[in-house]
XYZ file of C-alpha atoms in Angstrom:
689
model
C 15.338 -38.381 -14.920
C 19.009 -38.232 -14.037
C 20.305 -36.637 -10.866
C 23.644 -35.086 -10.044
C 25.195 -33.089 -7.220
C 23.990 -29.631 -8.209
C 25.153 -26.452 -6.475
C 24.015 -23.730 -4.070
C 25.196 -20.560 -5.833
C 21.536 -19.623 -6.408
C 18.722 -20.590 -4.068
C 15.438 -21.887 -5.405
C 14.739 -23.791 -8.610
C 16.514 -22.628 -11.762
C 16.593 -24.044 -15.270
C 20.140 -25.153 -16.042
C 21.286 -27.302 -18.946
C 18.780 -30.049 -19.633
C 17.097 -29.852 -16.248
C 16.624 -27.907 -13.023
C 18.973 -27.117 -10.156
C 17.315 -27.044 -6.726
C 18.950 -25.409 -3.706
C 17.626 -24.723 -0.222
C 19.120 -23.486 3.050
C 18.356 -25.882 5.920
C 21.210 -25.736 8.423
C 19.778 -28.105 11.093
C 18.189 -30.666 8.758
C 19.328 -34.260 9.160
C 17.691 -35.438 5.940
C 16.069 -33.703 2.949
C 13.770 -35.160 0.291
C 12.837 -33.522 -3.011
C 9.297 -34.364 -4.158
C 8.430 -34.092 -7.862
C 4.708 -34.010 -8.690
C 3.228 -34.834 -12.087
C 0.605 -32.088 -11.653
C -0.939 -29.910 -8.948
C -3.341 -32.615 -7.713
C -0.811 -35.467 -7.794
C -0.599 -37.337 -4.464
C 2.012 -39.896 -5.481
C 5.166 -37.878 -6.206
C 8.578 -39.143 -7.144
C 10.709 -38.885 -3.998
C 14.408 -38.112 -4.417
C 16.465 -38.304 -1.214
C 19.395 -35.894 -1.030
C 22.644 -37.343 0.230
C 24.227 -35.450 3.148
C 27.607 -36.348 1.651
C 27.011 -35.430 -2.016
C 24.125 -32.946 -1.934
C 25.064 -30.813 1.028
C 27.526 -27.924 1.283
C 27.725 -26.370 4.741
C 24.115 -25.314 5.497
C 22.846 -25.772 1.930
C 21.184 -28.749 0.266
C 21.254 -28.899 -3.523
C 20.639 -31.246 -6.431
C 20.382 -31.083 -10.216
C 17.660 -33.131 -11.919
C 17.892 -33.640 -15.681
C 14.857 -34.345 -17.835
C 12.445 -31.901 -16.150
C 11.563 -28.370 -17.218
C 9.495 -25.261 -16.495
C 6.083 -26.117 -15.107
C 7.397 -28.910 -12.897
C 5.605 -29.000 -9.534
C 7.767 -29.808 -6.531
C 8.171 -29.590 -2.776
C 10.423 -30.734 0.053
C 10.198 -32.901 3.130
C 12.781 -31.995 5.737
C 13.741 -34.186 8.687
C 15.164 -32.834 11.909
C 14.485 -32.595 15.645
C 11.035 -31.724 16.967
C 12.118 -29.706 20.003
C 9.765 -26.740 20.454
C 11.435 -25.955 23.780
C 14.651 -25.348 21.791
C 12.921 -23.543 18.919
C 13.012 -26.330 16.309
C 9.746 -27.593 14.800
C 10.707 -30.005 12.036
C 7.859 -32.180 10.777
C 8.907 -34.932 8.370
C 5.279 -35.559 7.387
C 4.683 -32.121 5.906
C 5.288 -31.147 2.285
C 7.129 -27.829 2.333
C 7.254 -25.057 -0.224
C 10.519 -23.709 -1.559
C 11.016 -20.266 0.111
C 12.297 -19.019 -3.258
C 9.320 -20.305 -5.274
C 8.514 -18.108 -8.286
C 5.114 -19.759 -8.635
C 2.882 -21.704 -6.249
C 0.007 -24.046 -7.048
C -2.946 -24.464 -4.705
C -4.910 -27.593 -5.674
C -8.717 -27.450 -5.600
C -8.709 -29.403 -2.327
C -6.003 -27.283 -0.677
C -6.504 -27.370 3.095
C -4.650 -24.943 5.318
C -5.593 -26.818 8.495
C -4.111 -30.095 7.241
C -0.702 -28.463 7.541
C -1.416 -27.739 11.216
C -2.733 -31.190 12.195
C -0.493 -34.182 12.962
C 0.231 -36.415 9.986
C 0.778 -35.912 6.290
C -0.715 -33.113 4.178
C 0.410 -34.726 0.921
C -3.139 -35.128 -0.382
C -3.980 -31.390 -0.166
C -0.712 -29.459 -0.015
C 0.408 -26.334 -1.836
C 3.221 -26.950 -4.314
C 6.058 -24.916 -5.753
C 6.391 -24.717 -9.524
C 9.489 -24.216 -11.687
C 9.327 -21.002 -13.748
C 11.318 -19.944 -16.809
C 12.002 -16.232 -16.332
C 14.261 -15.817 -19.340
C 11.883 -15.673 -22.300
C 9.794 -12.527 -21.928
C 9.849 -9.547 -24.287
C 9.715 -6.326 -22.252
C 9.641 -4.336 -25.526
C 11.960 -1.631 -24.224
C 10.003 -1.097 -21.010
C 11.242 1.771 -18.827
C 10.228 2.989 -15.392
C 8.157 6.207 -15.551
C 10.297 7.541 -12.659
C 7.916 10.253 -11.444
C 9.340 12.502 -8.769
C 7.510 12.309 -5.474
C 6.548 15.982 -5.776
C 4.651 15.116 -8.987
C 3.216 11.833 -7.707
C -0.365 10.958 -6.825
C -0.565 7.420 -5.446
C -3.718 5.317 -5.773
C -3.981 2.446 -3.288
C -5.712 -0.343 -5.141
C -6.809 -3.921 -4.462
C -5.933 -5.742 -7.649
C -8.862 -8.161 -7.615
C -11.402 -5.876 -5.983
C -10.817 -3.180 -8.590
C -12.464 -5.182 -11.387
C -14.168 -8.160 -9.729
C -17.677 -6.707 -9.648
C -19.850 -7.430 -12.732
C -20.475 -3.681 -12.998
C -16.864 -3.399 -14.244
C -18.209 -4.488 -17.626
C -15.361 -6.954 -18.159
C -15.715 -10.551 -19.338
C -16.085 -12.850 -16.353
C -12.700 -14.491 -16.894
C -10.844 -11.167 -16.729
C -12.568 -9.790 -13.640
C -10.335 -9.598 -10.603
C -7.160 -10.347 -12.566
C -3.911 -8.750 -13.684
C -5.392 -8.553 -17.182
C -8.531 -6.912 -15.818
C -6.434 -4.095 -14.401
C -4.959 -3.555 -17.865
C -8.492 -3.065 -19.196
C -9.087 -0.245 -16.685
C -5.902 1.712 -17.376
C -7.843 4.395 -19.324
C -9.879 5.085 -16.193
C -6.715 5.531 -14.139
C -5.293 7.865 -16.774
C -8.437 9.988 -16.759
C -8.372 10.152 -12.970
C -4.821 11.457 -13.216
C -2.958 9.258 -10.758
C 0.736 8.557 -11.348
C 1.159 5.292 -9.417
C -0.897 2.350 -8.279
C 0.013 0.923 -4.895
C -1.202 -2.662 -5.050
C -2.319 -4.401 -1.883
C -0.314 -7.618 -1.412
C 0.171 -9.650 -4.572
C 2.722 -12.058 -3.082
C 1.124 -15.500 -3.103
C -0.940 -15.578 0.076
C -3.119 -18.104 1.835
C -6.752 -17.380 0.887
C -7.927 -19.600 3.772
C -6.205 -17.571 6.487
C -9.463 -15.969 7.616
C -12.422 -16.678 9.917
C -14.402 -19.803 9.055
C -16.670 -19.226 6.079
C -14.819 -16.097 4.965
C -11.772 -15.474 2.766
C -8.512 -13.622 3.129
C -9.288 -10.621 0.918
C -6.511 -8.129 1.626
C -3.715 -10.696 1.227
C -1.650 -9.881 4.318
C -0.817 -13.549 4.782
C 2.139 -14.386 2.517
C 3.366 -17.904 1.879
C 6.002 -16.699 -0.595
C 8.033 -13.516 -1.069
C 8.672 -14.241 -4.765
C 5.552 -15.741 -6.355
C 2.762 -13.522 -7.742
C -0.648 -14.551 -6.424
C -1.891 -17.242 -8.800
C -5.581 -16.641 -8.064
C -5.268 -13.162 -9.636
C -4.354 -14.683 -13.012
C -6.833 -15.307 -15.805
C -4.528 -18.024 -17.161
C -2.136 -20.567 -15.696
C 0.789 -18.144 -16.028
C 0.629 -15.459 -13.307
C 4.258 -14.404 -13.870
C 3.633 -13.450 -17.498
C 0.308 -11.789 -16.689
C 1.908 -9.719 -13.967
C 4.651 -8.624 -16.349
C 2.070 -7.759 -19.017
C 0.244 -5.609 -16.463
C 3.391 -3.758 -15.395
C 4.417 -3.152 -18.996
C 0.972 -1.782 -19.885
C 0.879 0.512 -16.856
C 4.339 1.832 -17.680
C 3.246 2.596 -21.234
C 0.467 4.681 -19.694
C 2.970 6.521 -17.494
C 1.777 4.816 -14.307
C 4.190 3.374 -11.757
C 3.620 0.099 -9.893
C 4.292 0.065 -6.144
C 3.865 -3.205 -4.258
C 2.582 -3.445 -0.705
C 5.111 -5.984 0.585
C 4.783 -8.053 3.752
C 8.158 -9.027 5.211
C 7.045 -8.859 8.845
C 5.123 -12.152 9.189
C 3.933 -15.158 7.204
C 0.733 -17.177 6.952
C 2.105 -19.881 9.255
C 0.556 -18.097 12.242
C 1.466 -18.778 15.860
C 2.786 -21.892 17.598
C -0.307 -23.920 16.668
C -0.365 -22.725 13.058
C 0.320 -24.678 9.867
C 3.739 -25.814 8.696
C 4.185 -25.305 5.002
C 7.555 -23.565 4.621
C 9.688 -21.517 7.030
C 8.642 -23.237 10.266
C 9.595 -26.611 8.845
C 12.944 -25.414 7.468
C 14.370 -23.418 10.383
C 11.819 -22.070 12.836
C 14.249 -20.210 15.097
C 16.075 -18.555 12.195
C 13.058 -17.306 10.260
C 10.999 -16.136 13.252
C 11.597 -14.044 16.367
C 11.002 -16.287 19.382
C 10.736 -15.318 23.044
C 12.736 -16.747 25.930
C 10.381 -19.726 26.108
C 11.031 -20.353 22.385
C 7.448 -19.459 21.490
C 6.440 -17.149 18.673
C 6.344 -13.427 19.346
C 3.502 -11.466 17.785
C 4.648 -7.938 16.975
C 2.740 -8.268 13.695
C -0.651 -9.028 15.242
C -0.832 -12.080 12.961
C 0.647 -14.775 15.193
C 4.335 -14.613 14.299
C 7.115 -12.115 13.620
C 9.519 -12.602 10.733
C 13.149 -12.367 11.818
C 14.464 -9.780 9.370
C 17.614 -9.321 11.462
C 18.822 -12.878 10.780
C 21.387 -12.938 7.930
C 19.567 -15.624 5.944
C 16.158 -13.989 6.373
C 17.569 -10.595 5.460
C 19.243 -12.028 2.381
C 15.924 -13.501 1.301
C 14.236 -10.112 1.723
C 16.939 -8.484 -0.393
C 16.729 -11.238 -3.024
C 12.962 -10.746 -3.118
C 13.228 -6.976 -3.600
C 15.804 -7.411 -6.347
C 13.639 -10.037 -8.042
C 10.587 -7.771 -8.170
C 12.659 -4.856 -9.432
C 14.877 -6.642 -11.950
C 12.670 -9.476 -13.213
C 9.221 -7.909 -12.748
C 10.070 -4.201 -13.279
C 8.153 -2.783 -10.326
C 8.792 0.829 -9.359
C 8.640 0.749 -5.593
C 7.651 -0.947 -2.367
C 5.426 -0.030 0.538
C 6.559 -2.045 3.568
C 3.729 -3.268 5.779
C 4.586 -2.752 9.474
C 8.121 -1.732 8.502
C 9.061 -0.993 12.112
C 9.255 -4.730 12.764
C 12.375 -4.726 10.600
C 14.015 -2.424 13.144
C 13.809 -5.145 15.810
C 16.770 -7.406 16.530
C 16.650 -11.199 16.775
C 15.290 -10.993 20.310
C 12.559 -8.553 19.306
C 14.118 -5.461 20.857
C 14.041 -2.211 18.807
C 17.439 -1.152 17.474
C 18.423 2.412 16.631
C 19.622 2.823 13.038
C 18.429 -0.674 12.195
C 20.968 -2.561 10.035
C 18.096 -4.295 8.267
C 16.383 -1.062 7.253
C 19.693 0.543 6.312
C 20.636 -2.459 4.176
C 17.421 -2.014 2.218
C 17.923 1.751 2.064
C 21.447 1.506 0.645
C 21.217 -1.509 -1.658
C 22.629 -0.446 -5.061
C 20.395 -2.793 -7.046
C 17.156 -1.106 -5.982
C 18.304 2.509 -5.830
C 15.847 3.528 -8.552
C 12.826 2.306 -6.606
C 10.600 4.166 -4.169
C 10.736 2.913 -0.560
C 7.698 3.652 1.614
C 7.433 2.545 5.239
C 4.421 1.940 7.408
C 6.499 3.119 10.333
C 4.806 1.269 13.184
C 3.960 -2.275 14.272
C 1.382 -4.113 16.360
C 3.793 -4.353 19.285
C 3.506 -0.647 20.053
C 6.555 0.569 18.124
C 5.839 3.921 16.407
C 8.585 5.464 14.266
C 6.878 8.067 12.091
C 9.561 10.677 11.553
C 12.412 8.472 12.732
C 12.639 5.403 10.496
C 16.284 4.504 9.783
C 17.596 5.403 6.340
C 17.542 8.515 4.161
C 15.606 7.140 1.172
C 12.616 5.919 3.148
C 9.318 7.751 2.815
C 6.628 7.155 5.419
C 2.898 6.720 5.652
C 2.007 9.689 7.838
C -0.659 8.422 10.227
C -0.603 11.756 12.020
C -1.711 13.460 8.811
C -4.768 11.207 8.633
C -5.763 11.750 12.261
C -5.105 15.500 12.446
C -6.887 16.295 9.180
C -9.877 14.200 10.202
C -10.080 15.935 13.573
C -9.883 19.437 12.143
C -12.323 18.845 9.278
C -14.946 17.373 11.605
C -14.572 20.432 13.866
C -12.657 19.226 16.919
C -11.217 21.672 19.425
C -7.429 21.858 19.781
C -6.874 20.810 16.181
C -5.989 23.904 14.142
C -2.251 24.052 14.866
C -1.662 20.380 14.069
C -3.730 20.770 10.894
C -1.520 23.654 9.767
C 1.583 21.525 10.322
C 0.130 18.762 8.158
C -0.658 21.172 5.318
C 3.004 22.235 5.290
C 4.427 18.723 5.026
C 4.634 18.032 8.783
C 7.860 19.910 9.535
C 7.263 19.238 13.244
C 7.720 15.532 12.454
C 10.256 15.484 9.648
C 12.521 18.503 10.372
C 13.384 19.789 6.925
C 17.066 20.285 7.613
C 17.265 16.480 7.637
C 14.567 15.519 5.120
C 12.735 16.876 2.099
C 8.978 17.585 2.331
C 8.109 14.493 0.286
C 9.208 12.348 3.234
C 5.530 12.394 4.196
C 3.012 10.225 2.350
C -0.207 12.112 3.059
C -3.483 10.204 3.249
C -6.803 10.418 5.069
C -8.041 6.933 4.155
C -6.475 3.614 3.216
C -7.573 -0.019 2.994
C -7.356 -0.271 6.794
C -10.175 1.823 8.245
C -13.217 3.714 7.015
C -13.565 4.703 3.392
C -13.942 8.427 2.770
C -17.740 8.231 2.525
C -17.987 6.010 5.594
C -15.841 8.488 7.543
C -18.585 11.038 6.857
C -21.436 8.566 7.485
C -20.616 6.615 10.655
C -19.669 7.467 14.210
C -18.970 3.818 15.048
C -17.504 0.848 13.199
C -19.913 -1.861 12.003
C -17.819 -4.992 11.497
C -20.374 -7.627 12.497
C -20.037 -9.401 9.129
C -16.426 -10.290 9.989
C -17.597 -12.839 12.546
C -15.582 -11.348 15.421
C -18.523 -9.723 17.247
C -17.393 -6.249 16.170
C -14.251 -6.505 18.311
C -11.870 -6.161 15.355
C -10.849 -2.923 13.699
C -9.947 0.417 15.220
C -12.288 2.004 17.732
C -10.894 5.504 17.187
C -11.658 6.734 13.689
C -12.137 10.501 14.223
C -15.262 10.161 12.087
C -18.652 11.904 12.156
C -21.966 10.749 10.753
C -23.246 14.344 10.356
C -26.489 13.614 12.132
C -27.475 10.108 11.043
C -25.668 6.774 11.385
C -25.247 5.206 7.966
C -27.004 5.812 4.679
C -29.857 8.307 4.617
C -32.148 10.036 2.155
C -31.801 13.320 4.023
C -30.695 15.766 1.326
C -29.070 18.209 3.739
C -26.963 15.511 5.426
C -25.847 14.009 2.129
C -24.896 17.413 0.742
C -22.862 18.139 3.880
C -21.160 14.736 3.694
C -20.219 15.363 0.067
C -18.787 18.764 0.981
C -16.757 17.239 3.784
C -15.428 14.516 1.477
C -14.214 17.251 -0.878
C -12.639 19.129 2.044
C -10.689 16.016 2.976
C -9.419 15.554 -0.559
C -8.423 19.221 -0.874
C -6.361 18.901 2.316
C -4.736 15.723 0.994
C -3.986 16.860 -2.540
C -2.972 20.461 -1.803
C -0.725 19.723 1.162
C 3.053 19.524 0.900
C 4.159 15.909 0.654
C 3.122 12.999 -1.563
C -0.631 12.304 -1.592
C -2.218 8.864 -1.568
C -5.912 8.210 -2.181
C -7.899 5.027 -1.645
C -9.516 3.092 -4.473
C -13.160 4.057 -4.714
C -13.011 7.239 -2.638
C -13.231 9.223 -5.854
C -16.733 7.782 -6.365
C -17.654 7.711 -2.644
C -17.527 3.936 -2.222
C -19.027 2.666 1.046
C -18.292 -0.497 3.016
C -21.377 -0.066 5.174
C -19.314 1.137 8.116
C -16.943 -1.852 8.093
C -13.496 -0.472 8.958
C -11.637 -3.790 8.779
C -12.832 -5.523 5.610
C -9.817 -7.855 5.440
C -12.069 -10.908 5.057
C -14.798 -9.411 2.877
C -14.151 -10.657 -0.645
C -17.628 -9.479 -1.611
C -19.259 -6.507 -3.350
C -18.928 -4.736 0.010
C -15.216 -4.274 -0.735
C -15.188 -4.318 -4.521
C -15.049 -1.218 -6.696
C -18.505 -0.394 -8.026
C -18.665 0.926 -11.581
C -22.266 2.199 -11.740
C -22.352 5.674 -10.257
C -25.173 7.945 -9.204
C -25.051 11.733 -9.626
C -23.316 12.199 -6.281
C -20.497 9.825 -7.264
C -20.078 11.467 -10.658
C -19.967 14.874 -8.958
C -17.137 13.675 -6.707
C -15.302 12.007 -9.579
C -15.259 15.210 -11.613
C -14.036 17.179 -8.598
C -11.232 14.697 -7.998
C -10.084 14.658 -11.622
C -9.839 18.436 -11.707
C -8.186 18.669 -8.292
C -5.527 16.117 -9.250
C -4.906 17.980 -12.486
C -4.333 21.234 -10.589
C -1.926 19.508 -8.260
C 0.076 17.861 -11.023
C 0.371 20.544 -13.655
C -0.168 24.152 -12.942
C 2.294 26.289 -14.882
C 3.792 25.448 -18.257
C 7.560 25.963 -18.406
C 8.424 25.899 -22.111
C 11.657 27.767 -21.477
C 12.983 24.629 -19.777
C 11.857 21.109 -20.579
C 8.211 21.786 -21.294
C 7.228 19.980 -18.097
C 4.451 21.595 -16.052
C 5.298 22.902 -12.620
C 3.101 21.184 -10.061
C 1.198 23.022 -7.350
C 3.034 20.880 -4.818
C 6.404 22.071 -6.094
C 5.273 25.700 -5.989
C 3.954 25.390 -2.432
C 7.086 23.741 -1.057
C 9.232 26.646 -2.291
C 6.810 29.413 -1.353
C 6.793 31.988 1.388
C 3.982 30.984 3.757
C 1.837 33.346 5.851
C -1.064 32.403 8.115
C -4.343 34.274 8.469
C -7.666 34.164 10.266
C -10.785 36.088 9.371
C -8.436 39.070 9.598
C -5.322 39.220 7.460
C -2.134 38.031 9.165
C -4.038 37.307 12.382
C -4.436 33.526 12.627
C -6.376 32.171 15.573
C -4.340 29.350 17.124
C -6.666 29.043 20.100
C -8.147 25.797 21.342
C -11.599 26.720 19.988
C -10.420 27.858 16.561
C -12.014 26.078 13.632
C -10.736 28.169 10.735
C -7.370 28.909 9.181
C -6.138 30.549 5.994
C -2.758 30.201 4.350
C -1.209 32.409 1.695
C 1.716 31.087 -0.334
C 3.865 33.344 -2.496
C 6.209 31.948 -5.114
C 8.522 34.788 -6.168
C 10.177 32.569 -8.740
C 6.913 31.848 -10.525
C 5.296 35.219 -9.675
C 2.166 33.566 -8.435
C 0.349 33.454 -5.088
C -2.276 31.187 -3.569
C -4.752 31.697 -0.771
C -6.153 28.507 0.777
C -8.919 28.770 3.396
C -10.548 26.089 5.563
C -13.663 26.839 7.586
C -14.561 23.922 9.848
C -16.849 26.142 11.917
C -20.589 25.435 11.885
C -21.429 28.906 10.541
C -20.237 30.928 7.517
C -17.244 33.204 8.057
C -16.156 36.361 6.274
C -12.430 36.360 5.462
C -10.628 39.577 4.596
C -8.209 38.941 1.773
C -4.638 40.204 1.881
C -3.614 42.410 -1.003
C -2.048 40.396 -3.818
C 1.716 40.426 -3.240
C 3.836 42.991 -5.019
C 5.481 41.653 -8.103
C 2.638 39.225 -8.714
C 0.031 41.669 -9.917
C -3.573 41.068 -10.726
C -6.439 40.194 -8.408
C -7.487 37.083 -6.573
C -9.346 34.503 -8.637
C -11.251 31.485 -7.376
C -10.229 27.978 -8.371
C -12.462 26.012 -6.019
C -15.050 26.335 -3.272
C -16.402 23.061 -1.886
C -19.643 24.722 -0.721
C -20.713 25.449 -4.289
C -22.687 22.950 -6.356
C -21.024 21.106 -9.204
C -19.585 22.246 -11.577
C -19.019 25.569 -9.796
C -17.246 23.758 -6.942
C -14.024 23.603 -8.995
C -13.244 25.435 -12.224
C -12.231 23.126 -15.022
C -8.503 23.281 -15.561
C -7.691 25.881 -18.222
C -11.038 27.682 -17.956
C -11.593 31.309 -16.977
C -11.526 31.994 -13.235
C -13.929 34.201 -11.267
C -12.376 37.347 -9.787
C -12.688 37.941 -6.036
C -11.992 41.319 -4.360
C -11.460 42.441 -0.788
C -13.084 39.657 1.167
C -14.534 36.196 0.752
C -17.567 34.741 2.519
C -16.924 31.048 3.013
C -19.802 28.776 3.972
C -19.694 26.585 7.046
C -17.611 23.397 6.819
C -16.029 24.197 3.486
C -12.770 25.331 1.910
C -11.676 27.438 -1.016
C -8.558 28.094 -3.080
C -7.770 31.448 -4.694
C -4.913 32.395 -7.014
C -3.289 35.687 -7.957
C -0.871 36.361 -10.780
C -2.745 34.382 -13.383
C -0.609 35.407 -16.367
C 0.339 32.136 -17.994
C -1.714 30.318 -15.382
C -3.797 27.303 -16.361
C -3.028 27.366 -20.085
C -6.076 26.387 -22.101
């Protein structure tokens, strides 16, 4: 090996000439060492000290090493003051990862706790690895670029989707990027337009209660490296790219759930394996006593307002867009990024606006979880015009109405219309709202209908973790039952929830497995359950197949309703029709909605004069059947009302197959208790066979 000065124009490790240039920002470091490992289990690395005179420029340390190439494992040791009372926590004994690592190796004996104990962690440390990004054939890959009005997002755990043996995949491909490729036909048949992957940044699998594993992945140790344990081979970067390319060929977008609000280093007594050992007070928000704040609920709060931290976030986003071709980002606890360096919320956050306006990611979707664990709640007010938001109010209000709560009908109506009370359409389009009733965090759809209380005992936290307020209802029995009546009612309610989600104005998101009524046994916080409890199950009983058919048809109706050959041949989605329709509200009597506190039923008619079509959507959350008088079909539309779906009917009558003949309905409609229906008028050219 030969060493030379190197440069700091690009941070991280990059192949240049006959070697690699390394560059790292460490403004307070007194001494930096580069460690080169022969392999991931090597405990006797070559140690190259960097000269403060030759290998330092301002706050940056850099060096070029000739004679090494892609695949080289490396790390740093950084010397500096250990002064926790001043915010610095340098530890010269710890091997540190490169914050810009494109790949990270965890040796078989990796030990998270060794990085938290005094002394060296050299024998069991994680290591960065040099990656060659320049030799991959994208074969003309292009982003599908679905509009949000035509989108149906599917929140998916990459490993859990195929890890169960029932997936039918070879053991080596289960739970991997390649395994997801194998299941693309299923996603196409379901009809979704985007997968939203739970965190795939390299995370610490040991950041979990003793004896359990970090399953969800909300514990990043890198913002650039794809999770190596999701790869079937030793090349996670290539596998991830292969997955993205295959999904794009199938017309499916890839949205990443990104975690820029905290890292796996935890609180003040947590491990030191990267940011804490490089510049603790720059990378994290500290309080007046120079201790870690915890607005994330995970022990620390990443300091996105600091220029260097913000630059790293932007570099990360650009990397995933430009080098990995992802289509969008869902920001976990995005409201943290609206806090300044002291932790105080800032109006019109510069950090969020920088992300919103960056020209290099303008063709990506930006979705915010607009709250944090410190009590900040910004649904409807996140800074930046391009941001879309997870609408937690949609989830809660739909759940409350469908289970039959008092004082819920008016809020439910607002959610069906895209939440104009939250988003104010003169400032935002209706797709500002990402509508969902379930996600990874909380009950699954079937568990919402099966449990009154959470059952998280398996997490080892004495059932104290997870939300206590789920707006759920067990329908007469806690947990699984053989009672036919209860199970039929639960199935009907699950369909009601999906109708509200997929026929509302906004962009719908559904949770992996809800389409086949997956249950987690009442666990509403399965973050540490890397077991069949959380995994997608691929052997379905009649009830699951019934739900799956209903979901496929419902998604098809939402996505493509009217052919428009006179334009571009693209179908006009139900969502697009509804957002431009004239809306009227009804009760059991036409044009007489009951907005009272004890109302449990509402009907909505939507007239699209442009398309000459009208819809009549009715929800009956009352515990008895109700007779609804139907308004006359609007003038100019013509025809009679025809039924598309009724969740009280048995399959396959519950929803008419797309393109099939519809049943005519005249004058009135008797809707069973706890069910919903959708009627259409003006069927000329409707649902082309």
